[in-house]
């Protein structure tokens, strides 16, 4: 068996390339076909970086709980090779002075560091705090929709930049504690990192880091009720002490995931319902279906294709495949969430679908210790955005037909809609 970490590895033409344009354009279909090849299939992140692909529901859940698959090579005894995660960071074309913030967050660490970092940020995402945010989310959603109406023409609303993003950006910035004048810096950087253009990131990244450092320093001097204050205080907390790099990294991760992933979830959910009018009618007739409908949309069209790459900390026999110490493993959410071994008619959108075990019915937010810390808030915003829109516009429909739903392909995320025009 080939050791996947060997520097001489070269990609055979017949094996799956994760940056294949066809796979990027149709991840549900592409990874679905890979899923049926076997429980563990070899793929290639680049022409020289192999990776094992785990695509089935039960296998992904088990693998994400398996402590033999770690997030950082620092957790591997006697590891002396290159950090395979550097490839992913390099693909973003980030300036050198910014790269150090991308491998130290809770998403990229293992216990005990993960426990410490997650413990620090988790205090801003308690169930009580999320419940308290519900009223504010409802208020913001109503205000944004009212303002959107004021700018609309001929009864047509644009729901991506006009609705989903303003809601997601405002909610996460208020939670984190980013003042209104500083929010444009984060949105610009988010757009630049998705574009992966070095020149643009070279301009926006330093400004972003300077902004985060300034805000953390301000909260250290004058704490408030926000995540920045929690992270600033953690710099001196004996249990959850964070380094400067860890605090900055957490702000970046929470803001990016909090606004981009949530906005994409809202957009994808709206598009799914609008292109499945039978499901839209069901939801409009029975608003009690809304929580289950959001879970079904996360399963069917969630924004995350896969979790962060894992590394085998030792030789592992997993589902009949020998995975060597140091090998890279990618657990694929999009295929797990449509696994026919788990779901009846998995490619059908069914908002009445319920999990037999009482779980949320998907692994769109990951699983195990790296389960998305903002999952409750993201779900709350999606539910509120759908409910408010449908209450005000029960006859909601696409303005331009399904042929207008042309998606943009960006590596690492589900293909995204740049606009979603509806007639009310």
Tab-separated table of C-alpha atoms in Angstrom, residues 12-405:
chain	number	residue	atom	x	y	z
A	12	UNK	CA	-2.955	8.700	-11.699
A	13	UNK	CA	-5.204	10.078	-14.435
A	14	UNK	CA	-8.109	7.796	-13.498
A	15	UNK	CA	-8.295	8.845	-9.829
A	16	UNK	CA	-10.518	11.646	-8.565
A	17	UNK	CA	-9.113	15.185	-8.521
A	18	UNK	CA	-10.938	17.331	-5.950
A	19	UNK	CA	-10.495	20.477	-8.046
A	20	UNK	CA	-12.015	18.876	-11.134
A	21	UNK	CA	-14.414	21.523	-12.536
A	22	UNK	CA	-17.182	18.938	-12.969
A	23	UNK	CA	-16.920	17.895	-9.308
A	24	UNK	CA	-16.860	21.513	-8.137
A	25	UNK	CA	-19.955	22.310	-10.207
A	26	UNK	CA	-21.958	19.311	-8.923
A	27	UNK	CA	-20.564	18.157	-5.569
A	28	UNK	CA	-23.731	16.295	-4.552
A	29	UNK	CA	-23.722	14.270	-7.742
A	30	UNK	CA	-19.960	13.905	-8.038
A	31	UNK	CA	-19.286	12.835	-4.475
A	32	UNK	CA	-22.432	10.706	-4.642
A	33	UNK	CA	-20.846	8.694	-7.444
A	34	UNK	CA	-17.610	8.406	-5.436
A	35	UNK	CA	-19.671	7.219	-2.448
A	36	UNK	CA	-20.912	4.247	-4.439
A	37	UNK	CA	-17.374	3.184	-5.400
A	38	UNK	CA	-16.599	2.128	-1.843
A	39	UNK	CA	-16.475	3.327	1.766
A	40	UNK	CA	-12.939	4.765	1.405
A	41	UNK	CA	-11.734	6.013	-1.989
A	42	UNK	CA	-8.469	7.650	-2.941
A	43	UNK	CA	-8.602	11.165	-4.309
A	44	UNK	CA	-6.140	13.993	-4.892
A	45	UNK	CA	-6.239	17.472	-3.428
A	46	UNK	CA	-3.502	18.528	-5.845
A	47	UNK	CA	-1.446	16.651	-8.419
A	48	UNK	CA	0.985	15.654	-5.646
A	49	UNK	CA	-1.193	15.583	-2.489
A	50	UNK	CA	-3.301	12.416	-2.146
A	51	UNK	CA	-6.191	12.191	0.282
A	52	UNK	CA	-8.563	9.430	1.370
A	53	UNK	CA	-12.234	10.275	0.780
A	54	UNK	CA	-14.840	9.016	3.268
A	55	UNK	CA	-18.302	9.672	1.871
A	56	UNK	CA	-20.973	7.518	3.565
A	57	UNK	CA	-23.145	8.736	6.432
A	58	UNK	CA	-22.268	6.208	9.136
A	59	UNK	CA	-18.590	6.220	8.143
A	60	UNK	CA	-18.351	10.021	8.236
A	61	UNK	CA	-20.017	10.178	11.659
A	62	UNK	CA	-17.726	7.492	13.006
A	63	UNK	CA	-14.629	9.026	11.478
A	64	UNK	CA	-15.374	12.472	12.898
A	65	UNK	CA	-15.524	10.937	16.395
A	66	UNK	CA	-12.401	8.820	15.899
A	67	UNK	CA	-9.514	10.346	17.866
A	68	UNK	CA	-7.021	8.635	15.579
A	69	UNK	CA	-7.881	11.242	12.928
A	70	UNK	CA	-6.501	14.568	14.086
A	71	UNK	CA	-6.656	18.130	12.834
A	72	UNK	CA	-3.022	19.121	13.273
A	73	UNK	CA	0.254	17.237	12.698
A	74	UNK	CA	1.315	18.590	16.102
A	75	UNK	CA	-0.909	15.874	17.608
A	76	UNK	CA	1.029	13.105	15.837
A	77	UNK	CA	3.868	11.537	17.795
A	78	UNK	CA	7.264	11.963	16.119
A	79	UNK	CA	5.788	13.785	13.137
A	80	UNK	CA	8.592	15.549	11.258
A	81	UNK	CA	7.144	15.982	7.763
A	82	UNK	CA	5.533	18.986	6.153
A	83	UNK	CA	2.149	20.190	7.342
A	84	UNK	CA	-0.294	19.063	4.612
A	85	UNK	CA	-2.707	21.826	5.615
A	86	UNK	CA	-0.257	24.353	4.211
A	87	UNK	CA	-1.455	23.409	0.741
A	88	UNK	CA	-4.945	24.642	1.579
A	89	UNK	CA	-3.641	27.878	3.076
A	90	UNK	CA	-1.393	28.478	0.072
A	91	UNK	CA	-4.379	28.018	-2.266
A	92	UNK	CA	-6.004	31.053	-0.680
A	93	UNK	CA	-3.123	33.295	-1.831
A	94	UNK	CA	-2.977	34.984	1.562
A	95	UNK	CA	-0.166	37.413	2.392
A	96	UNK	CA	2.580	35.836	4.501
A	97	UNK	CA	1.834	37.998	7.542
A	98	UNK	CA	-1.754	36.734	7.605
A	99	UNK	CA	-1.141	33.016	7.116
A	100	UNK	CA	-0.181	32.413	10.741
A	101	UNK	CA	-3.764	33.044	11.826
A	102	UNK	CA	-5.161	30.197	9.755
A	103	UNK	CA	-3.874	27.113	11.534
A	104	UNK	CA	-4.432	27.947	15.203
A	105	UNK	CA	-8.212	28.175	15.584
A	106	UNK	CA	-10.393	25.564	17.292
A	107	UNK	CA	-11.117	24.119	13.845
A	108	UNK	CA	-7.459	23.260	13.315
A	109	UNK	CA	-6.381	22.039	16.743
A	110	UNK	CA	-6.807	18.927	18.877
A	111	UNK	CA	-7.271	18.382	22.610
A	112	UNK	CA	-6.076	19.805	24.913
A	113	UNK	CA	-5.601	22.971	22.819
A	114	UNK	CA	-8.968	22.497	21.145
A	115	UNK	CA	-10.677	22.159	24.524
A	116	UNK	CA	-9.063	25.378	25.697
A	117	UNK	CA	-9.872	27.426	22.577
A	118	UNK	CA	-13.394	26.009	22.197
A	119	UNK	CA	-14.034	26.649	25.875
A	120	UNK	CA	-13.113	30.303	25.456
A	121	UNK	CA	-15.394	30.975	22.497
A	122	UNK	CA	-18.186	28.693	23.690
A	123	UNK	CA	-19.127	31.143	26.420
A	124	UNK	CA	-20.474	33.486	23.727
A	125	UNK	CA	-22.663	30.751	22.178
A	126	UNK	CA	-24.610	29.353	25.117
A	127	UNK	CA	-28.178	28.170	24.556
A	128	UNK	CA	-29.456	30.948	26.817
A	129	UNK	CA	-27.607	33.583	24.824
A	130	UNK	CA	-28.871	32.201	21.521
A	131	UNK	CA	-32.446	32.235	22.810
A	132	UNK	CA	-32.004	35.843	23.932
A	133	UNK	CA	-30.891	36.733	20.400
A	134	UNK	CA	-34.133	35.449	18.873
A	135	UNK	CA	-36.026	38.715	19.415
A	136	UNK	CA	-33.192	40.748	17.910
A	137	UNK	CA	-32.936	38.449	14.877
A	138	UNK	CA	-36.681	38.761	14.312
A	139	UNK	CA	-36.475	42.549	14.582
A	140	UNK	CA	-33.556	42.807	12.157
A	141	UNK	CA	-35.191	40.469	9.655
A	142	UNK	CA	-38.357	42.565	9.600
A	143	UNK	CA	-36.412	45.809	9.215
A	144	UNK	CA	-34.237	44.473	6.388
A	145	UNK	CA	-37.246	43.151	4.488
A	146	UNK	CA	-39.126	46.439	4.937
A	147	UNK	CA	-36.123	48.402	3.654
A	148	UNK	CA	-35.771	46.016	0.737
A	149	UNK	CA	-39.382	46.701	-0.216
A	150	UNK	CA	-38.650	50.392	-0.238
A	151	UNK	CA	-35.968	49.889	-2.897
A	152	UNK	CA	-37.847	47.289	-4.957
A	153	UNK	CA	-39.299	47.912	-8.404
A	154	UNK	CA	-42.345	46.239	-9.982
A	155	UNK	CA	-42.818	43.879	-7.051
A	156	UNK	CA	-39.429	42.165	-7.547
A	157	UNK	CA	-37.027	41.608	-4.643
A	158	UNK	CA	-33.393	40.479	-4.848
A	159	UNK	CA	-32.780	38.214	-1.853
A	160	UNK	CA	-29.019	37.513	-1.831
A	161	UNK	CA	-27.380	40.913	-1.371
A	162	UNK	CA	-30.714	42.442	-0.450
A	163	UNK	CA	-31.834	40.046	2.298
A	164	UNK	CA	-29.679	37.031	3.205
A	165	UNK	CA	-26.330	38.798	3.471
A	166	UNK	CA	-27.504	41.942	5.308
A	167	UNK	CA	-29.197	39.751	7.925
A	168	UNK	CA	-26.263	37.359	8.398
A	169	UNK	CA	-23.651	40.136	8.438
A	170	UNK	CA	-25.557	42.266	10.939
A	171	UNK	CA	-26.325	39.411	13.329
A	172	UNK	CA	-22.787	38.040	13.489
A	173	UNK	CA	-21.218	41.486	13.739
A	174	UNK	CA	-23.490	42.388	16.637
A	175	UNK	CA	-22.688	39.089	18.361
A	176	UNK	CA	-18.953	39.571	17.883
A	177	UNK	CA	-19.097	43.289	18.695
A	178	UNK	CA	-17.930	44.799	15.407
A	179	UNK	CA	-19.119	48.417	15.105
A	180	UNK	CA	-20.969	49.486	11.988
A	181	UNK	CA	-18.065	51.544	10.533
A	182	UNK	CA	-15.729	48.508	10.664
A	183	UNK	CA	-18.056	45.960	9.046
A	184	UNK	CA	-17.178	46.859	5.472
A	185	UNK	CA	-13.593	45.723	6.129
A	186	UNK	CA	-14.805	42.224	7.004
A	187	UNK	CA	-17.209	41.988	4.074
A	188	UNK	CA	-14.540	43.132	1.623
A	189	UNK	CA	-12.059	40.585	2.974
A	190	UNK	CA	-14.685	37.856	2.801
A	191	UNK	CA	-15.328	38.647	-0.850
A	192	UNK	CA	-11.585	38.720	-1.567
A	193	UNK	CA	-10.848	35.382	0.101
A	194	UNK	CA	-13.602	33.716	-1.920
A	195	UNK	CA	-12.083	35.212	-5.065
A	196	UNK	CA	-8.641	33.913	-3.953
A	197	UNK	CA	-6.859	36.763	-5.729
A	198	UNK	CA	-3.479	37.587	-4.217
A	199	UNK	CA	-3.513	41.255	-5.198
A	200	UNK	CA	-6.876	41.926	-3.587
A	201	UNK	CA	-6.004	39.966	-0.437
A	202	UNK	CA	-2.691	41.773	-0.205
A	203	UNK	CA	-4.644	44.979	0.288
A	204	UNK	CA	-7.582	43.828	2.407
A	205	UNK	CA	-5.846	41.334	4.740
A	206	UNK	CA	-3.541	43.733	6.636
A	207	UNK	CA	-6.431	46.152	7.134
A	208	UNK	CA	-8.560	43.337	8.501
A	209	UNK	CA	-5.938	42.101	10.972
A	210	UNK	CA	-5.254	45.655	12.152
A	211	UNK	CA	-8.982	46.126	12.723
A	212	UNK	CA	-9.335	42.932	14.767
A	213	UNK	CA	-6.281	43.746	16.903
A	214	UNK	CA	-7.596	47.246	17.546
A	215	UNK	CA	-11.035	45.971	18.534
A	216	UNK	CA	-9.568	43.344	20.878
A	217	UNK	CA	-7.425	46.018	22.532
A	218	UNK	CA	-10.468	48.267	22.938
A	219	UNK	CA	-12.463	45.459	24.572
A	220	UNK	CA	-9.563	44.665	26.877
A	221	UNK	CA	-9.741	48.247	28.156
A	222	UNK	CA	-13.539	48.486	28.137
A	223	UNK	CA	-15.365	45.116	28.042
A	224	UNK	CA	-18.856	44.812	26.597
A	225	UNK	CA	-21.377	42.003	26.156
A	226	UNK	CA	-19.883	40.483	22.999
A	227	UNK	CA	-17.477	37.849	21.689
A	228	UNK	CA	-14.593	40.310	21.348
A	229	UNK	CA	-14.775	40.948	25.092
A	230	UNK	CA	-14.869	37.205	25.816
A	231	UNK	CA	-11.770	36.646	23.689
A	232	UNK	CA	-9.965	39.678	25.113
A	233	UNK	CA	-10.596	38.420	28.652
A	234	UNK	CA	-9.406	34.929	27.679
A	235	UNK	CA	-5.936	36.343	27.043
A	236	UNK	CA	-5.581	36.381	30.856
A	237	UNK	CA	-7.858	33.464	31.821
A	238	UNK	CA	-6.055	30.623	33.608
A	239	UNK	CA	-8.383	27.983	32.127
A	240	UNK	CA	-8.918	29.294	28.599
A	241	UNK	CA	-5.873	31.473	28.005
A	242	UNK	CA	-5.580	32.404	24.327
A	243	UNK	CA	-2.618	33.730	22.422
A	244	UNK	CA	-3.030	36.819	20.287
A	245	UNK	CA	-2.981	34.652	17.144
A	246	UNK	CA	-5.692	32.362	18.542
A	247	UNK	CA	-7.958	35.277	19.480
A	248	UNK	CA	-7.605	36.877	16.046
A	249	UNK	CA	-8.139	33.533	14.297
A	250	UNK	CA	-11.330	32.923	16.233
A	251	UNK	CA	-12.749	36.320	15.273
A	252	UNK	CA	-11.996	35.630	11.615
A	253	UNK	CA	-13.531	32.155	11.716
A	254	UNK	CA	-16.687	33.204	13.540
A	255	UNK	CA	-17.302	36.213	11.302
A	256	UNK	CA	-16.635	34.383	8.027
A	257	UNK	CA	-18.669	31.284	8.941
A	258	UNK	CA	-21.286	33.383	10.688
A	259	UNK	CA	-22.101	35.563	7.731
A	260	UNK	CA	-21.093	33.700	4.580
A	261	UNK	CA	-22.248	30.195	5.480
A	262	UNK	CA	-25.456	31.481	7.043
A	263	UNK	CA	-26.252	33.742	4.090
A	264	UNK	CA	-25.639	30.825	1.728
A	265	UNK	CA	-27.873	28.572	3.816
A	266	UNK	CA	-30.697	31.123	3.660
A	267	UNK	CA	-30.209	31.626	-0.086
A	268	UNK	CA	-30.004	27.894	-0.842
A	269	UNK	CA	-33.054	27.157	1.289
A	270	UNK	CA	-35.124	29.814	-0.466
A	271	UNK	CA	-34.009	28.593	-3.885
A	272	UNK	CA	-34.802	24.986	-2.928
A	273	UNK	CA	-38.326	25.849	-1.814
A	274	UNK	CA	-38.999	28.097	-4.802
A	275	UNK	CA	-37.985	25.327	-7.201
A	276	UNK	CA	-40.081	22.773	-5.295
A	277	UNK	CA	-43.484	24.492	-5.181
A	278	UNK	CA	-45.146	21.492	-3.547
A	279	UNK	CA	-42.785	21.852	-0.577
A	280	UNK	CA	-43.276	25.616	-0.505
A	281	UNK	CA	-47.052	25.135	-0.370
A	282	UNK	CA	-46.698	22.636	2.474
A	283	UNK	CA	-44.597	25.060	4.492
A	284	UNK	CA	-46.858	28.025	3.797
A	285	UNK	CA	-49.887	26.007	4.908
A	286	UNK	CA	-48.233	24.703	8.089
A	287	UNK	CA	-45.561	26.978	9.647
A	288	UNK	CA	-45.012	24.317	12.335
A	289	UNK	CA	-43.006	22.453	9.686
A	290	UNK	CA	-40.387	25.211	9.649
A	291	UNK	CA	-37.727	23.743	12.011
A	292	UNK	CA	-37.828	20.421	10.177
A	293	UNK	CA	-37.806	22.217	6.824
A	294	UNK	CA	-34.616	24.053	7.746
A	295	UNK	CA	-32.963	20.802	8.819
A	296	UNK	CA	-34.002	19.230	5.516
A	297	UNK	CA	-32.544	22.186	3.607
A	298	UNK	CA	-29.276	21.852	5.526
A	299	UNK	CA	-29.199	18.193	4.522
A	300	UNK	CA	-30.226	18.764	0.923
A	301	UNK	CA	-28.429	22.004	0.022
A	302	UNK	CA	-26.244	23.075	2.946
A	303	UNK	CA	-23.264	25.336	2.164
A	304	UNK	CA	-20.522	23.006	3.437
A	305	UNK	CA	-19.225	20.269	1.145
A	306	UNK	CA	-16.743	18.789	3.607
A	307	UNK	CA	-15.084	19.388	6.953
A	308	UNK	CA	-11.509	20.525	7.471
A	309	UNK	CA	-8.976	17.920	6.426
A	310	UNK	CA	-7.900	15.349	9.033
A	311	UNK	CA	-4.603	13.461	9.357
A	312	UNK	CA	-4.134	9.882	10.581
A	313	UNK	CA	-2.174	10.001	13.841
A	314	UNK	CA	-1.354	6.280	13.539
A	315	UNK	CA	-1.936	3.417	11.148
A	316	UNK	CA	-5.714	2.906	10.975
A	317	UNK	CA	-7.765	0.093	9.445
A	318	UNK	CA	-10.938	1.923	8.475
A	319	UNK	CA	-13.761	0.171	6.649
A	320	UNK	CA	-11.352	-2.293	5.097
A	321	UNK	CA	-8.745	0.246	3.983
A	322	UNK	CA	-5.320	0.621	5.559
A	323	UNK	CA	-4.767	4.328	6.211
A	324	UNK	CA	-1.164	5.007	7.123
A	325	UNK	CA	0.113	7.352	9.806
A	326	UNK	CA	0.415	10.823	8.282
A	327	UNK	CA	-2.119	10.181	5.506
A	328	UNK	CA	-4.693	12.885	4.813
A	329	UNK	CA	-8.386	12.044	5.148
A	330	UNK	CA	-11.326	14.099	3.913
A	331	UNK	CA	-14.772	13.455	5.372
A	332	UNK	CA	-17.413	14.509	2.847
A	333	UNK	CA	-20.655	15.948	4.231
A	334	UNK	CA	-22.548	16.480	0.991
A	335	UNK	CA	-22.442	12.794	0.046
A	336	UNK	CA	-23.111	11.585	3.595
A	337	UNK	CA	-26.224	13.741	3.719
A	338	UNK	CA	-27.570	12.011	0.611
A	339	UNK	CA	-26.523	8.472	1.442
A	340	UNK	CA	-29.282	6.004	0.463
A	341	UNK	CA	-28.090	3.751	3.290
A	342	UNK	CA	-29.352	6.426	5.677
A	343	UNK	CA	-32.207	8.147	3.811
A	344	UNK	CA	-35.154	7.010	1.715
A	345	UNK	CA	-35.127	8.820	-1.650
A	346	UNK	CA	-32.146	10.918	-0.487
A	347	UNK	CA	-32.105	13.180	-3.557
A	348	UNK	CA	-35.698	14.287	-2.951
A	349	UNK	CA	-36.342	17.456	-0.951
A	350	UNK	CA	-38.928	16.502	1.675
A	351	UNK	CA	-39.600	19.023	4.439
A	352	UNK	CA	-41.693	16.449	6.315
A	353	UNK	CA	-38.698	14.118	6.596
A	354	UNK	CA	-37.847	13.265	10.195
A	355	UNK	CA	-34.912	11.384	11.651
A	356	UNK	CA	-35.917	8.054	13.221
A	357	UNK	CA	-33.471	8.584	16.091
A	358	UNK	CA	-34.711	12.068	16.961
A	359	UNK	CA	-31.515	13.805	15.786
A	360	UNK	CA	-31.508	16.855	13.526
A	361	UNK	CA	-31.391	14.477	10.582
A	362	UNK	CA	-28.160	15.547	8.915
A	363	UNK	CA	-24.482	16.220	9.534
A	364	UNK	CA	-24.391	19.505	7.663
A	365	UNK	CA	-22.821	21.216	10.686
A	366	UNK	CA	-20.231	18.479	11.164
A	367	UNK	CA	-20.057	16.059	14.068
A	368	UNK	CA	-17.972	15.367	17.151
A	369	UNK	CA	-15.792	17.894	18.944
A	370	UNK	CA	-15.627	20.170	15.891
A	371	UNK	CA	-19.408	20.467	15.511
A	372	UNK	CA	-20.156	24.029	14.389
A	373	UNK	CA	-20.230	26.317	17.424
A	374	UNK	CA	-22.640	28.675	15.653
A	375	UNK	CA	-25.083	26.016	14.434
A	376	UNK	CA	-27.949	27.163	16.653
A	377	UNK	CA	-27.576	30.776	15.566
A	378	UNK	CA	-27.357	29.862	11.886
A	379	UNK	CA	-30.472	27.699	12.134
A	380	UNK	CA	-32.312	30.472	13.999
A	381	UNK	CA	-31.539	33.011	11.284
A	382	UNK	CA	-32.614	30.684	8.502
A	383	UNK	CA	-35.896	29.872	10.232
A	384	UNK	CA	-36.590	33.549	10.867
A	385	UNK	CA	-35.700	34.611	7.321
A	386	UNK	CA	-37.999	31.974	5.788
A	387	UNK	CA	-40.889	32.579	8.177
A	388	UNK	CA	-40.836	36.367	7.820
A	389	UNK	CA	-40.678	36.255	4.043
A	390	UNK	CA	-43.464	33.684	3.685
A	391	UNK	CA	-45.723	35.407	6.213
A	392	UNK	CA	-45.515	38.651	4.287
A	393	UNK	CA	-45.574	37.067	0.832
A	394	UNK	CA	-47.508	33.786	0.712
A	395	UNK	CA	-47.560	33.967	-3.119
A	396	UNK	CA	-43.759	34.252	-3.379
A	397	UNK	CA	-42.327	32.920	-6.655
A	398	UNK	CA	-39.248	33.204	-8.848
A	399	UNK	CA	-39.199	36.371	-10.923
A	400	UNK	CA	-37.206	34.986	-13.852
A	401	UNK	CA	-37.769	31.226	-13.897
A	402	UNK	CA	-35.437	28.399	-12.942
A	403	UNK	CA	-33.130	29.180	-15.872
A	404	UNK	CA	-32.016	32.306	-13.984
A	405	UNK	CA	-30.482	30.226	-11.171
